[in-house]
PDB file of C-alpha atoms in Angstrom:
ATOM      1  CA  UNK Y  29     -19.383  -0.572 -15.854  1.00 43.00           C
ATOM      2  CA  UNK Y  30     -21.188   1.069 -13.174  1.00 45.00           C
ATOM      3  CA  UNK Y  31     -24.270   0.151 -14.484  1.00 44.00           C
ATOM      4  CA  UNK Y  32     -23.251  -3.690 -14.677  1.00 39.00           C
ATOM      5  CA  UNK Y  33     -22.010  -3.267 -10.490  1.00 42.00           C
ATOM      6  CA  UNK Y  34     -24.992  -1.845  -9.382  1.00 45.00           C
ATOM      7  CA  UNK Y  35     -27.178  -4.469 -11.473  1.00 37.00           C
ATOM      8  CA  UNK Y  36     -24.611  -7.306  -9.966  1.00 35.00           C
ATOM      9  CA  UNK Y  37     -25.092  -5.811  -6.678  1.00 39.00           C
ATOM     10  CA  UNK Y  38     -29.192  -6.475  -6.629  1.00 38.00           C
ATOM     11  CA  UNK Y  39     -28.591 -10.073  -7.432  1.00 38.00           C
ATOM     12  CA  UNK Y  40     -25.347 -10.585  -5.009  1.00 47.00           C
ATOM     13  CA  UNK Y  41     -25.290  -8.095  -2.417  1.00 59.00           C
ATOM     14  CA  UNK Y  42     -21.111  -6.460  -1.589  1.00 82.00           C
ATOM     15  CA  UNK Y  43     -19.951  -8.589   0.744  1.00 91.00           C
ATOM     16  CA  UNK Y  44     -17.412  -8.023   3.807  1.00 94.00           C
ATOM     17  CA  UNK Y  45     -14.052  -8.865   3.054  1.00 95.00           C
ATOM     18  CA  UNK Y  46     -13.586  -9.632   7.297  1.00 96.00           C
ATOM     19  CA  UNK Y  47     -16.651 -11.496   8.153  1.00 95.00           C
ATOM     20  CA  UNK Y  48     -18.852 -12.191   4.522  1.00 93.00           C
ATOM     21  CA  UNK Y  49     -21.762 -10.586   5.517  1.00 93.00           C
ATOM     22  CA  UNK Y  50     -23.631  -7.702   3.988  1.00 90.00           C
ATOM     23  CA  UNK Y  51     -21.558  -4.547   3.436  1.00 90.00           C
ATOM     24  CA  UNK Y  52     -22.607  -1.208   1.832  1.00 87.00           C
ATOM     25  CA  UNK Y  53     -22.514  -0.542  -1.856  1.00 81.00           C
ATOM     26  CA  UNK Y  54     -19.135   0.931  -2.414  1.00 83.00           C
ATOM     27  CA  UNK Y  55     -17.881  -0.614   0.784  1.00 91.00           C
ATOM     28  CA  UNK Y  56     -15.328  -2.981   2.093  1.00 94.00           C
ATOM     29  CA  UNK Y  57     -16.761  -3.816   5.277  1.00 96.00           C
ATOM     30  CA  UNK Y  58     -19.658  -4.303   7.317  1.00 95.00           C
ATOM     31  CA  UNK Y  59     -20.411  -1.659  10.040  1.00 94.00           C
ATOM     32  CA  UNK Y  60     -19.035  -4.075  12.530  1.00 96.00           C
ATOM     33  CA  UNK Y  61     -15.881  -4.668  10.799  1.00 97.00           C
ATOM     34  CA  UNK Y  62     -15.371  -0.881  10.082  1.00 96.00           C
ATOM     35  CA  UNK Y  63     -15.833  -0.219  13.731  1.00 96.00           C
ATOM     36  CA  UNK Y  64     -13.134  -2.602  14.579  1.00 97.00           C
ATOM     37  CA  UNK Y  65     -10.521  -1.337  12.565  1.00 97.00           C
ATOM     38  CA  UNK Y  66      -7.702   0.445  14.986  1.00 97.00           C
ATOM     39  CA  UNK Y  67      -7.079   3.756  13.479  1.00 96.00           C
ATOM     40  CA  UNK Y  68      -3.618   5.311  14.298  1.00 95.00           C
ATOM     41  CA  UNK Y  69      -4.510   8.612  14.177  1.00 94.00           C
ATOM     42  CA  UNK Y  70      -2.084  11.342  13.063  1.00 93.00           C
ATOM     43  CA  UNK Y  71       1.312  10.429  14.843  1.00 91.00           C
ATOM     44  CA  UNK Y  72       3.701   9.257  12.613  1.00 94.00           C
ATOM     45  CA  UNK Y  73       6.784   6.388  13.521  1.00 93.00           C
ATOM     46  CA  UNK Y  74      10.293   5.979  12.567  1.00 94.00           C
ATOM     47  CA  UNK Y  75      11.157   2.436  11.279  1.00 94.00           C
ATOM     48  CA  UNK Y  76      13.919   0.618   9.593  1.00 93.00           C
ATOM     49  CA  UNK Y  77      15.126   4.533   9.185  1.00 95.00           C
ATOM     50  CA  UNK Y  78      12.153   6.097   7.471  1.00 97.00           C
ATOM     51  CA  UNK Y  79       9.344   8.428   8.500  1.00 97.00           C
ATOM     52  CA  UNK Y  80       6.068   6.242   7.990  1.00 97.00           C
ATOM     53  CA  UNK Y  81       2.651   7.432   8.658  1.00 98.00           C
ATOM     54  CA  UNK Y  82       0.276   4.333   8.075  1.00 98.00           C
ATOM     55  CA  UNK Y  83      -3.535   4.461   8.482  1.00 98.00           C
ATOM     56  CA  UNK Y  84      -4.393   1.779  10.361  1.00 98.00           C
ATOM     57  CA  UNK Y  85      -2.977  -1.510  12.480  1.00 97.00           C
ATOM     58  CA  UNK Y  86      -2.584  -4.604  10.411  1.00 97.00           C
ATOM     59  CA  UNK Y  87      -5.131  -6.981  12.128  1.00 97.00           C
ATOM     60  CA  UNK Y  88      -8.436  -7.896  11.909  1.00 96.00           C
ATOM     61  CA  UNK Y  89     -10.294  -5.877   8.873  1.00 97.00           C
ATOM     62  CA  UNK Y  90      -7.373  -4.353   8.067  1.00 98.00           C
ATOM     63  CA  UNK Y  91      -5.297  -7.265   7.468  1.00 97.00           C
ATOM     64  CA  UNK Y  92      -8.275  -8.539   5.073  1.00 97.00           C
ATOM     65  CA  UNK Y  93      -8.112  -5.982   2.880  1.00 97.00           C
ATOM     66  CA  UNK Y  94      -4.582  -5.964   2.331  1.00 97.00           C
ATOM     67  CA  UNK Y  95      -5.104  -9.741   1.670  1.00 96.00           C
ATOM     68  CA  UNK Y  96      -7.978  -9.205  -0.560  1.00 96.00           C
ATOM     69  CA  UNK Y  97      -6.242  -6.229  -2.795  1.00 96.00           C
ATOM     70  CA  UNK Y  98      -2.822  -8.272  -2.927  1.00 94.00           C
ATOM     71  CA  UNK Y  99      -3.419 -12.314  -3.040  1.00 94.00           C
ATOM     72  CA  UNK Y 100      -7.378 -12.408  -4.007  1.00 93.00           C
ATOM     73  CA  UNK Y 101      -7.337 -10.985  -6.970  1.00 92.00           C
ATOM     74  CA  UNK Y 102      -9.130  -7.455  -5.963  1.00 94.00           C
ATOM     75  CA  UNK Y 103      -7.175  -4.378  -7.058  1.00 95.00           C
ATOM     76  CA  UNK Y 104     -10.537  -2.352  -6.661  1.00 94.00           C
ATOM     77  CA  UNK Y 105     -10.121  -1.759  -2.865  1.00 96.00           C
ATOM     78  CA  UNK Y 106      -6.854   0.229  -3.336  1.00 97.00           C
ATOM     79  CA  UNK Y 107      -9.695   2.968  -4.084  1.00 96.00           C
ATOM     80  CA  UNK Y 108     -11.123   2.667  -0.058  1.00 96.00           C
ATOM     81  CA  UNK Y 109      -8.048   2.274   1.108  1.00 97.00           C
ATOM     82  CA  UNK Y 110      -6.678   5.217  -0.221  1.00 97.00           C
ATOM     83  CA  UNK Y 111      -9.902   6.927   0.562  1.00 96.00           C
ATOM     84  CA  UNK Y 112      -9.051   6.558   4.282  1.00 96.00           C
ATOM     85  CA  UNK Y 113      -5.799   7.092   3.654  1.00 97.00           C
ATOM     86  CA  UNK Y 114      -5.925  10.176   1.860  1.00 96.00           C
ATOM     87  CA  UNK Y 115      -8.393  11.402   4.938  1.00 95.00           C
ATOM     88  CA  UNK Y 116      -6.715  10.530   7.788  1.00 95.00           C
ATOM     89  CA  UNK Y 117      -2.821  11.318   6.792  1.00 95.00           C
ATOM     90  CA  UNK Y 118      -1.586  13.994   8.996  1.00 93.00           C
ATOM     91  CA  UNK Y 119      -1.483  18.107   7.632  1.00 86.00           C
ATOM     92  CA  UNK Y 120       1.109  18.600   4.769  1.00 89.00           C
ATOM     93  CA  UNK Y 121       1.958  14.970   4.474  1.00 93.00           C
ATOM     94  CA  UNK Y 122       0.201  14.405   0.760  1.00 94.00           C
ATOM     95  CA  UNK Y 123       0.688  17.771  -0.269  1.00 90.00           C
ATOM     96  CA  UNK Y 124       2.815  19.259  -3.740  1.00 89.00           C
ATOM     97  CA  UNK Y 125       5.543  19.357  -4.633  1.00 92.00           C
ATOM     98  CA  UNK Y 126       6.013  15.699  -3.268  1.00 96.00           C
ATOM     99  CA  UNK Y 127       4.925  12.515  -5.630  1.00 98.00           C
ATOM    100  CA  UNK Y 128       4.094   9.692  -4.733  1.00 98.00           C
ATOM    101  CA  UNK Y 129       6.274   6.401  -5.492  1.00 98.00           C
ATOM    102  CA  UNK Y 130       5.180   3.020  -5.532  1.00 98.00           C
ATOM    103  CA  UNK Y 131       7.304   0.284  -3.761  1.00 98.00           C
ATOM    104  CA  UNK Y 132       7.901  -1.776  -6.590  1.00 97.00           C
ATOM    105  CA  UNK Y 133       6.864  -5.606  -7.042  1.00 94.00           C
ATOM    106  CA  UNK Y 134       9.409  -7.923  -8.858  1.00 91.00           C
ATOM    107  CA  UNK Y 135       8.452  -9.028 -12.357  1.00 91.00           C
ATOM    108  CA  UNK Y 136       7.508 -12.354 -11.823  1.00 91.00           C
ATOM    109  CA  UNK Y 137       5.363 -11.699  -9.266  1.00 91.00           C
ATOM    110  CA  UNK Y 138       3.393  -9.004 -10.899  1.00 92.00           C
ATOM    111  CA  UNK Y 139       2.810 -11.258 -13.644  1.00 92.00           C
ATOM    112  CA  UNK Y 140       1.395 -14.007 -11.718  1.00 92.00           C
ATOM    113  CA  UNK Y 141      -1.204 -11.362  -9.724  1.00 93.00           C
ATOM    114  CA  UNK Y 142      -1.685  -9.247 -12.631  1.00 94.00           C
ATOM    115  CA  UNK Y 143      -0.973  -5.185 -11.005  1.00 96.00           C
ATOM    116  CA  UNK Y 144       1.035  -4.281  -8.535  1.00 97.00           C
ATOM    117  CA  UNK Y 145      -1.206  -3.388  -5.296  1.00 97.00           C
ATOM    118  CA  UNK Y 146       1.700  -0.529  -4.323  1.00 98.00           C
ATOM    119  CA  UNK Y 147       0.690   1.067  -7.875  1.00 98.00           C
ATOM    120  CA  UNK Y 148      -2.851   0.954  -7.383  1.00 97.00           C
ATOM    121  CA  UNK Y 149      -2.972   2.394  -3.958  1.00 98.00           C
ATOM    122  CA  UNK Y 150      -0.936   5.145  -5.386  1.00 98.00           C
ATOM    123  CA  UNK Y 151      -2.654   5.809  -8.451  1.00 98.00           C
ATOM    124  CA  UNK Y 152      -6.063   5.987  -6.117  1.00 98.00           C
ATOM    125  CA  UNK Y 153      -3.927   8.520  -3.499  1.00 98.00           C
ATOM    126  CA  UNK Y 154      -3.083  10.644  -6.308  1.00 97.00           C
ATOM    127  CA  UNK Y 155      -7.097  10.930  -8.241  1.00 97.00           C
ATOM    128  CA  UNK Y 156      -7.563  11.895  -4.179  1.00 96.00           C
ATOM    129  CA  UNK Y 157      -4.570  14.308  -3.351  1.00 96.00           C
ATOM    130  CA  UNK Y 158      -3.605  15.950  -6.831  1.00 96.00           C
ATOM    131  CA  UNK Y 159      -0.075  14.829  -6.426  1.00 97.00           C
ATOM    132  CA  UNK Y 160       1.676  13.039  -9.269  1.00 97.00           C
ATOM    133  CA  UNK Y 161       2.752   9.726  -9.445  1.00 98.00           C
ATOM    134  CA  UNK Y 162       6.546   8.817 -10.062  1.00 97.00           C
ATOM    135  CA  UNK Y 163       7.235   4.875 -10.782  1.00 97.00           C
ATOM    136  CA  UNK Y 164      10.645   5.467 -10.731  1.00 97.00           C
ATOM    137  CA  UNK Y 165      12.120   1.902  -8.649  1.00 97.00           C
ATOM    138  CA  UNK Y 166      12.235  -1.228 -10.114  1.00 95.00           C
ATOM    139  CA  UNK Y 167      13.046  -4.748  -8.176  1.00 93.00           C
ATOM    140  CA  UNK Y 168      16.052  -7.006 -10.236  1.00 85.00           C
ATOM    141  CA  UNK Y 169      17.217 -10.493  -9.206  1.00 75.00           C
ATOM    142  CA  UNK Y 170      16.105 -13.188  -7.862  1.00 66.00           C
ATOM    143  CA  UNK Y 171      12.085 -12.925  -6.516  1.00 58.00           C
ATOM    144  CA  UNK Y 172      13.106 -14.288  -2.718  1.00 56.00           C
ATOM    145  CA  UNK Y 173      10.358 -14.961  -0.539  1.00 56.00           C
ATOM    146  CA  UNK Y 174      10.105 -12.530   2.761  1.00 52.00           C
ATOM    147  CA  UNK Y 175       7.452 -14.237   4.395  1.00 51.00           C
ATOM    148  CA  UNK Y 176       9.147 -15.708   8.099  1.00 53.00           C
ATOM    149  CA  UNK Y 177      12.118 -13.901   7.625  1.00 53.00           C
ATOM    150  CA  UNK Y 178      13.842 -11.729  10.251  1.00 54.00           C
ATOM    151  CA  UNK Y 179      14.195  -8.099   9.903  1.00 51.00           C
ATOM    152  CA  UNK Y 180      18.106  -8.434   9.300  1.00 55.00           C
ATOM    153  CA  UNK Y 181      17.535 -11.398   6.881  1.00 56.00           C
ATOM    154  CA  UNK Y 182      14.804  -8.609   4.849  1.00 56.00           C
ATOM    155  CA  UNK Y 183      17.176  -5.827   4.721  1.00 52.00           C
ATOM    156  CA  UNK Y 184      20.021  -7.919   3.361  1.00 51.00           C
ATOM    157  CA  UNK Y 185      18.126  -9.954   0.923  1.00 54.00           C
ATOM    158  CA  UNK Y 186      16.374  -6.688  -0.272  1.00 63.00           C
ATOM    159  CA  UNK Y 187      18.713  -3.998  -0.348  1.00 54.00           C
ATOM    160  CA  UNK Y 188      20.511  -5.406  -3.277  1.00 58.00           C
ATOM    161  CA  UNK Y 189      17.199  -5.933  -5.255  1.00 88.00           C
ATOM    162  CA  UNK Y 190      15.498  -2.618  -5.718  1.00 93.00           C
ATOM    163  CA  UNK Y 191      17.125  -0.238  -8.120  1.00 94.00           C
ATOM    164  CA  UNK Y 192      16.103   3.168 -10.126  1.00 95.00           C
ATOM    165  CA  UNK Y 193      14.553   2.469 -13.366  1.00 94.00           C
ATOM    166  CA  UNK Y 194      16.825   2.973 -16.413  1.00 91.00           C
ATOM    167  CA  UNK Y 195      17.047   6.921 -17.319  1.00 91.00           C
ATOM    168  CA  UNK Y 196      14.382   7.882 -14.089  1.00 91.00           C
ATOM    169  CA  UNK Y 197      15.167  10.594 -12.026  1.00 93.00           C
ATOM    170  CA  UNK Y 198      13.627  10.519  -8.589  1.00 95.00           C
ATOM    171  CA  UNK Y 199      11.498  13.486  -7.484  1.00 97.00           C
ATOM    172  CA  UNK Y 200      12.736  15.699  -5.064  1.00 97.00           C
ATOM    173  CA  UNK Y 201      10.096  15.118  -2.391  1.00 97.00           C
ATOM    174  CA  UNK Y 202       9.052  10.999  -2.260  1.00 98.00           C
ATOM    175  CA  UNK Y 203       6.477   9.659  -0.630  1.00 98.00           C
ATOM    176  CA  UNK Y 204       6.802   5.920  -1.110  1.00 98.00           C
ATOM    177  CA  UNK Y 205       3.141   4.162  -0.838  1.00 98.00           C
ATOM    178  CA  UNK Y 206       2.823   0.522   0.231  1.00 98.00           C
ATOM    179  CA  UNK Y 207      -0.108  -1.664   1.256  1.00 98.00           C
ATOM    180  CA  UNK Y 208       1.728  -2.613   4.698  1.00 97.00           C
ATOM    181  CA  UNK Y 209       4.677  -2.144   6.727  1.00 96.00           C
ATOM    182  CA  UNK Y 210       5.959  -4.867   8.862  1.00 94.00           C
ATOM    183  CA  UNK Y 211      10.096  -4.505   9.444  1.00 92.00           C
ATOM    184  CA  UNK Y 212      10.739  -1.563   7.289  1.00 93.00           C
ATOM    185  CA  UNK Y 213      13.232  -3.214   5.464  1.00 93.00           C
ATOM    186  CA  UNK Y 214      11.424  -2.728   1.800  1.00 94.00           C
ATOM    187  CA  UNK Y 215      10.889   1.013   2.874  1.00 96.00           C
ATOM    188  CA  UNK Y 216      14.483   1.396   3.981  1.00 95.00           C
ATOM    189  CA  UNK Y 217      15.910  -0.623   0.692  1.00 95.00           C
ATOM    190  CA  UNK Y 218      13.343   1.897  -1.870  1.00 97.00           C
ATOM    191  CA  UNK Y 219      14.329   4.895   0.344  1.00 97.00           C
ATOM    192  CA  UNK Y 220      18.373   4.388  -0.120  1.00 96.00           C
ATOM    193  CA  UNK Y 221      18.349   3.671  -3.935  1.00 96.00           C
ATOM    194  CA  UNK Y 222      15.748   7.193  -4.056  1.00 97.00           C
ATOM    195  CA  UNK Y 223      18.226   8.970  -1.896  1.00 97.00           C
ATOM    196  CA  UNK Y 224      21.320   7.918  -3.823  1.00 96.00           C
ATOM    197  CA  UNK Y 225      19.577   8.656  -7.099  1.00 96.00           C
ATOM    198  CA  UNK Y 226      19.095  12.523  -6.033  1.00 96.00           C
ATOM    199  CA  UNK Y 227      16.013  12.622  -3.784  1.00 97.00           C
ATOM    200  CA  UNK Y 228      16.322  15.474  -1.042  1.00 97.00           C
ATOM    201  CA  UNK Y 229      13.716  13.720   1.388  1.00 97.00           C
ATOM    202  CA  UNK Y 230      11.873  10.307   1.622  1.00 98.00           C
ATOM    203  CA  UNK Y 231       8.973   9.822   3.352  1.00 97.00           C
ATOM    204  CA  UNK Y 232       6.063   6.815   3.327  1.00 98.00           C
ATOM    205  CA  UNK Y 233       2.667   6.125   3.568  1.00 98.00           C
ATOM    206  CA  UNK Y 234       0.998   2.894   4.180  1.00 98.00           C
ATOM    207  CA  UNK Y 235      -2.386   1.822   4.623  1.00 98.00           C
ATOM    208  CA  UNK Y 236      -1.537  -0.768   7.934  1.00 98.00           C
ATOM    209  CA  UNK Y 237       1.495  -1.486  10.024  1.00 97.00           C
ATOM    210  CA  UNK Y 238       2.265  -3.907  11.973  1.00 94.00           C
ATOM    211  CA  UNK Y 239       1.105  -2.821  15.480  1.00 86.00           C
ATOM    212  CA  UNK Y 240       4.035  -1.373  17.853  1.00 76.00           C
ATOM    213  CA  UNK Y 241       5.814  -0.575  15.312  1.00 65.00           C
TER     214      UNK Y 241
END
């Protein structure tokens, strides 16, 4: 396979997922576009009720990537993601005995894209970190659309949705891992069913937020 990229890659040269032009093998983005993304540094937030620490704002570069890995069909940039992700997350964030949980994707939906993005990201933070990955949560009902919903509108249509899986047992220390946070309400929903189920502490990661939040 990495024989067949790198042959690929001499006939069509990686591309930028921001602007289309010419990006380094192995890359995302162009040097432009790289310089451009607004990194958050260490400092972590509070929202919808859970400690977050997210990588970078969701704009610009950033907000193309999360588009690319979760509606075009392009699973493999979880792997750079999580590579700036895993080097940028604050001291003793991604360290044992924690694991890692994915926010979980309903059914239908991970059908019709094929992977869940949260899994992927997670799966690449763990080859990274050394921590283990628990997919413990599950979504049930109805697959309702959150896209130009309010925050109070997410929580409630959400909370009800995401569930342990059958026979899991959370770990002790979670670190939920999600492509973006924007109200907090999935966090919050995945943090109260982990909490209930036996968790001592919930924390998450992300790769963007929504800026000011």
């Amino acid at each position: 396979m990495a024989l067949l990229t790198r042959a690929l890659e001499l006939v069509v040269p990686p591309f930028c997922w921001e602007c289309g032009g010419s990006a380094a093998s192995g890359e995302p983005l162009c040097r432009e576009c790289r310089t451009a993304l607004r990194w958050l540094g260490e400092k972590q937030a509070e929202l919808a009720g859970v400690r977050l620490w997210a990588a970078v704002a969701y704009e610009g570069p950033a907000r193309a990537l999360v588009h690319g890995l979760k509606y075009r069909g392009a699973p493999g940039l979880a792997r750079p993601m999580a590579a700036q992700m895993a080097a940028g997350a604050p001291a003793a964030l991604l360290e044992c005995p924690a694991a890692l949980v994915p926010v979980p994707l309903h059914p239908r939906r991970r059908r019709r894209r094929g992977y869940n993005q949260a899994e992927r990201l997670a799966e690449a933070l763990s080859r990274r970190t050394g921590l283990p990955v628990a997919d413990v949560l599950c979504r049930q009902g109805p697959a309702a659309r959150q896209v130009g919903q309010g925050r109070e509108e997410r929580l409630a249509g959400i909370a009800g949705s995401v569930a342990l899986r059958t026979r899991a047992a959370p770990p002790g220390e979670a670190v939920l891992v999600d492509d973006v946070a924007t109200t907090g309400a999935t966090l919050s929903a995945c943090a109260a069913s982990l909490l209930a189920g036996g968790a001592r502490s919930v924390r998450a990661v992300t790769y963007a937020r929504t800026p000011g939040r």
